[in-house]
Coordinates of N, CA and C in Angstrom, one line a residue:
M1184 N 88.9 109.1 109.1 CA 87.8 108.2 108.6 C 88.1 106.8 109.0
A1185 N 87.2 106.1 109.5 CA 87.4 104.7 110.0 C 86.6 103.8 109.0
F1186 N 87.2 102.7 108.7 CA 86.6 101.7 107.8 C 86.4 100.4 108.6
A1187 N 85.2 99.8 108.3 CA 85.0 98.5 108.9 C 85.6 97.4 108.0
V1188 N 86.8 97.0 108.3 CA 87.5 96.2 107.4 C 87.2 94.7 107.6
F1189 N 86.9 94.0 106.5 CA 86.6 92.5 106.6 C 87.4 91.8 105.5
E1190 N 87.5 90.5 105.6 CA 88.1 89.7 104.5 C 87.1 89.5 103.4
P1191 N 87.5 89.8 102.2 CA 86.6 89.7 101.1 C 86.3 88.2 100.7
A1192 N 85.2 88.0 100.0 CA 84.9 86.6 99.7 C 85.9 86.1 98.7
I1193 N 86.0 84.8 98.7 CA 87.0 84.1 97.8 C 86.5 84.0 96.4
D1194 N 85.1 83.9 96.3 CA 84.5 83.7 95.0 C 84.9 84.8 94.0
D1195 N 85.0 84.5 92.7 CA 85.4 85.5 91.7 C 84.3 86.5 91.6
E1196 N 84.8 87.8 91.4 CA 83.9 88.9 91.2 C 82.7 89.0 92.2
P1197 N 82.9 89.0 93.5 CA 81.8 89.1 94.4 C 81.0 90.4 94.3
V1198 N 79.7 90.4 94.4 CA 78.9 91.6 94.3 C 79.0 92.4 95.6
Q1199 N 79.4 93.6 95.5 CA 79.6 94.5 96.6 C 78.4 95.4 96.8
P1200 N 78.1 95.9 98.0 CA 77.0 96.8 98.2 C 77.0 98.0 97.3
W1201 N 78.2 98.6 97.2 CA 78.3 99.8 96.4 C 78.0 99.6 94.9
Q1202 N 78.1 98.3 94.5 CA 77.8 98.1 93.0 C 76.3 98.2 92.7
Y1203 N 75.4 98.0 93.7 CA 74.0 98.1 93.4 C 73.4 99.3 94.1
D1204 N 74.1 100.0 95.0 CA 73.6 101.1 95.7 C 74.6 102.3 95.5
R1205 N 74.3 103.1 94.5 CA 75.2 104.1 94.1 C 75.3 105.3 95.1
S1206 N 74.5 105.3 96.1 CA 74.6 106.3 97.2 C 75.7 105.9 98.1
R1207 N 76.3 104.7 98.0 CA 77.4 104.3 98.8 C 78.6 104.0 98.0
A1208 N 79.0 105.1 97.3 CA 80.2 105.0 96.5 C 81.4 104.7 97.4
P1209 N 82.3 103.8 97.0 CA 83.4 103.4 97.9 C 84.5 104.4 97.9
V1210 N 85.3 104.4 98.9 CA 86.6 105.1 98.9 C 87.6 104.2 98.3
A1211 N 88.3 104.7 97.3 CA 89.4 104.0 96.6 C 90.7 104.4 97.2
V1212 N 91.5 103.5 97.7 CA 92.9 103.8 98.2 C 93.9 103.0 97.4
K1213 N 95.1 103.5 97.4 CA 96.2 102.9 96.6 C 97.3 102.4 97.5
V1214 N 97.8 101.2 97.3 CA 99.0 100.7 98.0 C 100.0 100.2 97.0
L1215 N 101.2 100.2 97.4 CA 102.3 99.7 96.6 C 102.8 98.4 97.2
V1216 N 103.2 97.4 96.3 CA 103.9 96.2 96.7 C 105.3 96.2 96.0
A1217 N 106.3 96.3 96.9 CA 107.7 96.4 96.4 C 108.5 95.3 96.9
G1218 N 109.7 95.2 96.4 CA 110.7 94.2 96.8 C 111.6 93.9 95.7
G1219 N 112.5 92.9 96.0 CA 113.6 92.6 95.0 C 113.1 91.8 93.8
F1220 N 113.9 91.6 92.9 CA 113.6 90.8 91.7 C 113.3 89.4 92.0
G1221 N 112.1 88.9 91.5 CA 111.7 87.5 91.7 C 111.2 87.2 93.0
V1222 N 110.8 88.2 93.8 CA 110.3 87.9 95.2 C 108.8 87.5 95.2
G1223 N 108.1 87.7 94.1 CA 106.7 87.2 94.0 C 105.7 88.3 93.9
K1224 N 106.1 89.5 93.5 CA 105.1 90.6 93.5 C 104.0 90.4 92.5
T1225 N 104.3 89.9 91.3 CA 103.3 89.6 90.3 C 102.4 88.5 90.7
T1226 N 102.9 87.5 91.3 CA 102.0 86.4 91.9 C 101.1 87.0 93.0
F1227 N 101.6 87.9 93.8 CA 100.9 88.5 94.9 C 99.7 89.2 94.3
V1228 N 99.9 90.1 93.4 CA 98.8 90.9 92.8 C 97.8 90.0 92.1
S1229 N 98.3 89.0 91.3 CA 97.4 88.1 90.6 C 96.6 87.3 91.6
S1230 N 97.1 86.9 92.7 CA 96.4 86.0 93.6 C 95.2 86.7 94.3
V1231 N 95.3 88.1 94.5 CA 94.3 88.8 95.2 C 93.3 89.6 94.4
S1232 N 93.6 89.9 93.1 CA 92.8 90.8 92.3 C 91.5 90.2 92.0
E1233 N 90.4 91.0 92.1 CA 89.1 90.7 91.7 C 88.8 90.8 90.2
I1234 N 89.7 91.5 89.6 CA 89.6 91.7 88.2 C 90.8 91.1 87.5
A1235 N 90.8 90.9 86.2 CA 92.0 90.4 85.5 C 93.1 91.4 85.7
P1236 N 94.2 90.9 86.4 CA 95.3 91.9 86.7 C 96.0 92.4 85.5
L1237 N 96.4 93.6 85.6 CA 97.2 94.2 84.5 C 98.7 93.8 84.8
R1238 N 99.4 93.2 83.8 CA 100.8 92.9 84.0 C 101.6 93.4 82.9
T1239 N 102.7 94.0 83.2 CA 103.6 94.5 82.1 C 104.9 93.7 82.1
E1240 N 104.8 92.4 81.8 CA 105.9 91.5 81.8 C 106.6 91.4 80.4
A1241 N 107.9 91.3 80.4 CA 108.6 91.1 79.2 C 109.5 89.9 79.3
V1242 N 109.7 89.2 78.2 CA 110.5 88.0 78.2 C 112.0 88.4 78.5
M1243 N 112.6 87.7 79.4 CA 114.0 88.0 79.7 C 114.9 87.4 78.6
T1244 N 116.0 88.2 78.3 CA 116.9 87.8 77.2 C 118.3 87.7 77.8
Q1245 N 119.2 87.4 76.9 CA 120.6 87.2 77.3 C 121.2 88.5 77.9
A1246 N 120.6 89.7 77.5 CA 121.1 91.0 77.9 C 121.0 91.1 79.4
S1247 N 120.1 90.3 80.1 CA 119.9 90.5 81.5 C 120.8 89.5 82.3
V1248 N 121.6 88.7 81.7 CA 122.3 87.7 82.4 C 123.3 88.2 83.4
D1249 N 123.9 89.3 83.2 CA 124.9 89.9 84.1 C 124.2 90.7 85.2
T1250 N 122.9 91.0 85.1 CA 122.3 91.9 86.1 C 121.2 91.2 86.9
D1251 N 120.6 90.2 86.4 CA 119.5 89.5 87.1 C 119.9 88.2 87.7
D1252 N 119.8 88.0 89.0 CA 120.3 86.8 89.7 C 119.1 85.8 89.7
L1253 N 119.2 84.7 88.9 CA 118.2 83.7 88.8 C 118.5 82.5 89.7
S1254 N 119.5 82.6 90.6 CA 119.9 81.4 91.4 C 118.8 80.9 92.2
A1255 N 117.9 81.8 92.8 CA 116.8 81.4 93.6 C 115.6 81.1 92.8
T1256 N 115.5 81.6 91.6 CA 114.3 81.3 90.8 C 114.7 80.9 89.4
P1257 N 115.3 79.8 89.2 CA 115.9 79.4 87.9 C 114.9 79.2 86.8
E1258 N 113.6 79.0 87.1 CA 112.6 78.8 86.1 C 111.9 80.1 85.7
K1259 N 112.3 81.2 86.3 CA 111.7 82.5 85.9 C 112.2 83.0 84.5
N1260 N 111.3 83.3 83.6 CA 111.7 83.7 82.3 C 111.1 85.0 81.8
T1261 N 110.3 85.7 82.7 CA 109.8 87.0 82.4 C 110.0 87.9 83.6
T1262 N 109.9 89.2 83.3 CA 110.1 90.2 84.4 C 109.2 91.4 84.2
T1263 N 108.8 92.0 85.3 CA 107.9 93.2 85.2 C 108.8 94.4 84.9
V1264 N 108.3 95.1 83.8 CA 109.1 96.3 83.4 C 108.5 97.6 83.7
A1265 N 107.2 97.6 84.2 CA 106.5 98.9 84.5 C 105.8 98.7 85.9
M1266 N 104.8 97.9 85.9 CA 104.0 97.7 87.1 C 103.1 96.5 86.9
D1267 N 102.5 96.0 88.0 CA 101.4 95.1 88.1 C 100.3 95.9 88.7
F1268 N 99.0 95.6 88.3 CA 97.9 96.3 88.9 C 96.7 95.3 89.1
G1269 N 96.1 95.5 90.3 CA 94.9 94.7 90.6 C 94.0 95.5 91.6
R1270 N 92.8 94.9 91.8 CA 91.8 95.6 92.6 C 91.2 94.6 93.6
V1271 N 91.0 95.0 94.8 CA 90.4 94.1 95.8 C 89.5 94.9 96.7
T1272 N 88.3 94.4 97.1 CA 87.4 95.1 98.0 C 87.6 94.6 99.4
L1273 N 88.0 95.5 100.3 CA 88.3 95.1 101.7 C 87.1 95.4 102.6
A1274 N 86.2 96.3 102.2 CA 85.0 96.6 103.0 C 83.9 97.2 102.1
D1275 N 82.7 97.3 102.7 CA 81.6 97.8 101.9 C 82.0 99.1 101.2
D1276 N 82.8 100.0 101.9 CA 83.1 101.3 101.4 C 84.6 101.5 101.1
L1277 N 85.3 100.4 101.0 CA 86.8 100.5 100.8 C 87.3 99.6 99.7
V1278 N 87.8 100.2 98.6 CA 88.3 99.4 97.5 C 89.8 99.7 97.5
L1279 N 90.6 98.7 97.4 CA 92.1 98.8 97.4 C 92.6 98.6 96.0
Y1280 N 93.4 99.6 95.5 CA 94.1 99.4 94.2 C 95.5 99.0 94.6
V1281 N 95.9 97.9 94.1 CA 97.2 97.3 94.4 C 98.2 97.4 93.2
Y1282 N 99.3 98.1 93.4 CA 100.3 98.3 92.4 C 101.6 97.6 92.8
G1283 N 102.0 96.7 91.9 CA 103.3 96.0 92.1 C 104.4 96.8 91.3
T1284 N 105.5 97.1 92.0 CA 106.6 97.8 91.4 C 107.6 96.9 90.7
P1285 N 108.3 97.3 89.7 CA 109.4 96.5 89.1 C 110.5 96.3 90.1
G1286 N 111.1 95.2 90.1 CA 112.2 94.9 91.0 C 113.6 95.3 90.7
Q1287 N 113.9 95.3 89.4 CA 115.3 95.5 89.0 C 115.6 97.0 89.1
E1288 N 116.9 97.3 89.4 CA 117.3 98.6 89.6 C 117.1 99.5 88.4
R1289 N 117.2 99.0 87.2 CA 117.1 99.8 86.0 C 115.7 100.3 85.7
F1290 N 114.7 99.7 86.5 CA 113.3 100.2 86.4 C 112.8 100.9 87.6
W1291 N 113.7 101.3 88.5 CA 113.3 101.9 89.8 C 112.8 103.3 89.5
F1292 N 113.1 103.9 88.4 CA 112.6 105.3 88.1 C 111.1 105.3 88.1
M1293 N 110.4 104.1 87.9 CA 109.0 104.0 87.9 C 108.4 104.3 89.3
W1294 N 109.2 104.0 90.3 CA 108.7 104.1 91.7 C 108.1 105.5 92.1
D1295 N 108.8 106.5 91.6 CA 108.4 107.9 91.9 C 107.1 108.2 91.4
D1296 N 106.7 107.6 90.3 CA 105.4 107.9 89.7 C 104.3 107.0 90.4
L1297 N 104.7 105.8 90.7 CA 103.7 104.8 91.3 C 103.4 105.2 92.7
V1298 N 104.3 105.9 93.5 CA 104.1 106.1 94.9 C 103.1 107.3 95.1
R1299 N 102.8 108.1 94.1 CA 102.0 109.3 94.2 C 100.6 108.8 94.6
G1300 N 100.1 109.4 95.7 CA 98.7 109.1 96.2 C 98.6 107.8 97.0
A1301 N 99.7 107.0 97.2 CA 99.6 105.8 97.9 C 99.5 106.1 99.4
I1302 N 98.7 105.2 100.1 CA 98.6 105.4 101.6 C 99.6 104.5 102.3
G1303 N 100.2 103.6 101.6 CA 101.2 102.7 102.3 C 101.9 101.8 101.3
G1304 N 102.9 101.1 101.8 CA 103.7 100.2 100.9 C 103.9 98.9 101.6
L1305 N 103.9 97.8 100.9 CA 104.2 96.5 101.4 C 105.5 96.0 100.8
V1306 N 106.5 95.8 101.7 CA 107.8 95.3 101.2 C 107.8 93.8 101.3
M1307 N 107.9 93.1 100.2 CA 108.0 91.7 100.1 C 109.5 91.2 100.3
A1308 N 109.7 90.2 101.1 CA 111.1 89.7 101.3 C 111.2 88.2 101.1
D1309 N 112.3 87.8 100.6 CA 112.6 86.4 100.4 C 113.8 86.1 101.4
T1310 N 113.6 85.2 102.3 CA 114.7 84.9 103.3 C 116.0 84.4 102.7
R1311 N 115.9 83.9 101.5 CA 117.2 83.5 100.8 C 118.0 84.7 100.3
R1312 N 117.3 85.8 100.1 CA 117.9 87.0 99.6 C 117.4 88.3 100.3
L1313 N 117.6 88.3 101.6 CA 117.0 89.4 102.3 C 117.6 90.8 101.9
R1314 N 118.8 90.8 101.5 CA 119.4 92.1 101.1 C 118.7 92.7 99.9
D1315 N 118.0 92.0 99.1 CA 117.3 92.5 98.0 C 116.1 93.4 98.3
C1316 N 115.6 93.3 99.6 CA 114.5 94.2 99.9 C 115.0 95.5 100.6
F1317 N 116.2 95.7 100.8 CA 116.7 96.9 101.4 C 116.4 98.2 100.6
P1318 N 116.5 98.2 99.3 CA 116.1 99.4 98.5 C 114.7 99.8 98.7
A1319 N 113.8 98.8 98.8 CA 112.4 99.2 99.0 C 112.2 99.7 100.4
L1320 N 112.8 99.1 101.4 CA 112.7 99.6 102.8 C 113.3 101.1 102.9
D1321 N 114.4 101.3 102.3 CA 115.0 102.6 102.3 C 114.1 103.6 101.6
Y1322 N 113.5 103.2 100.5 CA 112.7 104.1 99.7 C 111.5 104.6 100.5
F1323 N 110.8 103.6 101.1 CA 109.6 104.0 101.9 C 110.0 104.8 103.1
E1324 N 111.1 104.5 103.7 CA 111.6 105.3 104.8 C 111.8 106.7 104.4
S1325 N 112.5 106.9 103.3 CA 112.9 108.2 102.8 C 111.8 109.1 102.5
C1326 N 110.7 108.5 101.9 CA 109.5 109.3 101.5 C 108.5 109.4 102.6
G1327 N 108.7 108.7 103.7 CA 107.8 108.8 104.9 C 106.5 108.1 104.7
L1328 N 106.5 107.1 103.8 CA 105.3 106.3 103.6 C 105.2 105.1 104.6
P1329 N 104.0 105.0 105.2 CA 103.9 103.9 106.1 C 104.0 102.5 105.4
Y1330 N 104.7 101.6 106.0 CA 104.9 100.3 105.3 C 104.9 99.2 106.2
A1331 N 104.7 98.0 105.7 CA 104.8 96.7 106.4 C 105.6 95.8 105.6
V1332 N 106.0 94.7 106.2 CA 106.9 93.7 105.6 C 106.2 92.4 105.5
A1333 N 106.1 91.8 104.3 CA 105.5 90.4 104.1 C 106.6 89.5 103.6
V1334 N 107.0 88.5 104.4 CA 108.0 87.5 104.0 C 107.3 86.4 103.2
N1335 N 107.7 86.4 101.9 CA 107.1 85.4 101.0 C 107.8 84.1 101.2
H1336 N 107.1 83.0 101.7 CA 107.8 81.8 102.0 C 107.8 80.9 100.7
F1337 N 109.0 80.5 100.2 CA 109.1 79.7 99.1 C 109.3 78.2 99.5
D1338 N 108.8 77.3 98.7 CA 109.0 75.9 98.9 C 110.5 75.6 99.0
G1339 N 110.9 74.8 100.0 CA 112.3 74.4 100.2 C 113.1 75.4 100.9
S1340 N 112.6 76.6 101.2 CA 113.4 77.6 102.0 C 113.1 77.4 103.5
H1341 N 114.1 77.9 104.3 CA 113.9 77.7 105.7 C 112.8 78.7 106.2
A1342 N 112.0 78.2 107.1 CA 110.9 79.0 107.7 C 111.4 79.7 108.9
Y1343 N 111.4 81.1 108.8 CA 111.8 81.9 109.9 C 110.6 82.6 110.6
E1344 N 110.8 82.9 111.8 CA 109.7 83.6 112.5 C 109.8 85.1 112.1
P1345 N 108.7 85.8 112.2 CA 108.7 87.2 111.8 C 109.7 88.0 112.6
E1346 N 109.8 87.7 113.9 CA 110.8 88.5 114.7 C 112.2 88.3 114.3
D1347 N 112.5 87.1 113.8 CA 113.9 86.8 113.3 C 114.1 87.7 112.0
V1348 N 113.1 87.8 111.2 CA 113.3 88.7 110.0 C 113.4 90.1 110.4
R1349 N 112.6 90.5 111.4 CA 112.7 91.9 111.9 C 114.1 92.3 112.4
E1350 N 114.7 91.3 113.1 CA 116.0 91.6 113.7 C 117.0 91.6 112.5
A1351 N 116.9 90.7 111.6 CA 117.9 90.6 110.5 C 117.9 91.9 109.6
L1352 N 116.7 92.5 109.5 CA 116.5 93.7 108.6 C 116.5 95.0 109.4
T1353 N 116.7 94.9 110.8 CA 116.6 96.0 111.7 C 115.4 96.8 111.4
I1354 N 114.2 96.2 111.4 CA 112.9 96.9 111.1 C 112.4 97.4 112.5
P1355 N 112.0 98.6 112.5 CA 111.5 99.2 113.8 C 110.3 98.4 114.4
E1356 N 110.1 98.4 115.7 CA 109.1 97.7 116.3 C 107.7 98.0 115.9
H1357 N 107.5 99.3 115.5 CA 106.1 99.7 115.1 C 105.7 99.2 113.7
V1358 N 106.7 98.7 113.0 CA 106.4 98.2 111.6 C 105.9 96.7 111.6
P1359 N 104.7 96.4 111.1 CA 104.3 95.0 111.1 C 105.1 94.1 110.2
V1360 N 105.3 92.9 110.6 CA 106.0 91.9 109.8 C 105.1 90.6 109.9
L1361 N 104.9 89.9 108.8 CA 104.3 88.6 108.8 C 104.8 87.7 107.7
V1362 N 104.6 86.4 107.9 CA 105.0 85.5 106.9 C 103.8 85.0 106.1
M1363 N 103.9 85.0 104.8 CA 102.8 84.7 103.9 C 103.3 83.9 102.7
D1364 N 102.3 83.5 101.9 CA 102.6 82.8 100.7 C 101.8 83.5 99.6
A1365 N 102.6 84.1 98.6 CA 101.9 84.9 97.6 C 101.0 84.1 96.7
R1366 N 101.1 82.8 96.7 CA 100.2 82.0 95.9 C 98.8 81.7 96.6
R1367 N 98.7 82.0 97.9 CA 97.5 81.7 98.6 C 96.8 83.0 98.9
R1368 N 95.6 83.2 98.3 CA 94.9 84.4 98.4 C 94.6 84.9 99.8
E1369 N 94.3 83.9 100.7 CA 93.9 84.3 102.1 C 95.1 84.9 102.8
T1370 N 96.3 84.5 102.5 CA 97.5 85.1 103.2 C 97.8 86.4 102.6
V1371 N 97.5 86.6 101.3 CA 97.7 87.9 100.6 C 96.8 88.9 101.2
V1372 N 95.5 88.5 101.3 CA 94.5 89.4 101.9 C 94.9 89.8 103.3
E1373 N 95.4 88.8 104.1 CA 95.8 89.1 105.5 C 96.9 90.2 105.5
S1374 N 97.9 90.1 104.6 CA 99.0 91.1 104.6 C 98.5 92.4 104.2
L1375 N 97.5 92.5 103.2 CA 97.0 93.8 102.9 C 96.2 94.4 104.0
L1376 N 95.4 93.6 104.7 CA 94.7 94.1 105.9 C 95.6 94.7 106.9
M1377 N 96.7 94.0 107.1 CA 97.7 94.4 108.0 C 98.3 95.8 107.6
L1378 N 98.6 95.9 106.3 CA 99.1 97.2 105.8 C 98.1 98.3 106.0
V1379 N 96.8 98.1 105.6 CA 95.8 99.1 105.7 C 95.6 99.6 107.1
R1380 N 95.5 98.6 108.1 CA 95.4 99.0 109.5 C 96.6 99.8 110.0
H1381 N 97.8 99.4 109.6 CA 99.0 100.2 110.0 C 99.0 101.6 109.4
A1382 N 98.6 101.7 108.1 CA 98.6 103.0 107.5 C 97.5 103.9 108.1
L1383 N 96.4 103.4 108.5 CA 95.3 104.2 109.1 C 95.8 104.6 110.5
D1384 N 96.5 103.7 111.2 CA 97.1 104.1 112.5 C 98.1 105.2 112.4
A1385 N 99.0 105.1 111.4 CA 100.1 106.0 111.2 C 99.6 107.4 110.7
T1386 N 98.6 107.4 109.8 CA 98.1 108.6 109.2 C 96.6 108.6 109.2
P1387 N 95.9 108.7 110.3 CA 94.4 108.6 110.4 C 93.7 109.6 109.5
E1388 N 94.3 110.7 109.2 CA 93.6 111.7 108.4 C 93.4 111.2 107.0

């Protein structure tokens, strides 16, 4: 199945053809957004979602001091404990359900449930803590899910080229890599379009 993919409108709640023409019910597909703790997954989902995003955030307590590294994100005071969820329309007949996974190791058991039915995964990376995205890379590799890498550029961090990140993480040449900003909707949409195209190329059925 081929989709005519386009960038959705920036306006809130844009009216889509399938919403007033019930004969054109859209195909709903699912993707995961994974990565290390504090890499920007919740911001990513919130930036792109057409609906009020579902967030399962809990306030961080002293119990997490020994396990959660806040050196790169000292102002972070909440964490995702189950998932983030949002929806974005990428084409007249294609609606994307975006699930953000929890980043801490103690919540990784959720990944096995969230990955069911997904067509692809987006691994978010922070160049200040590249090693934190290895578990997500290994997970998608092990389950054979097509994936792409989105480098979330933080203010004050060094700007690296995508190929530099590819080399540092030893990412195969066929896997797309781009630099984006999870706060900017247009770059989030670009990364999702990249993932969907890659997933369709990898598993056209």
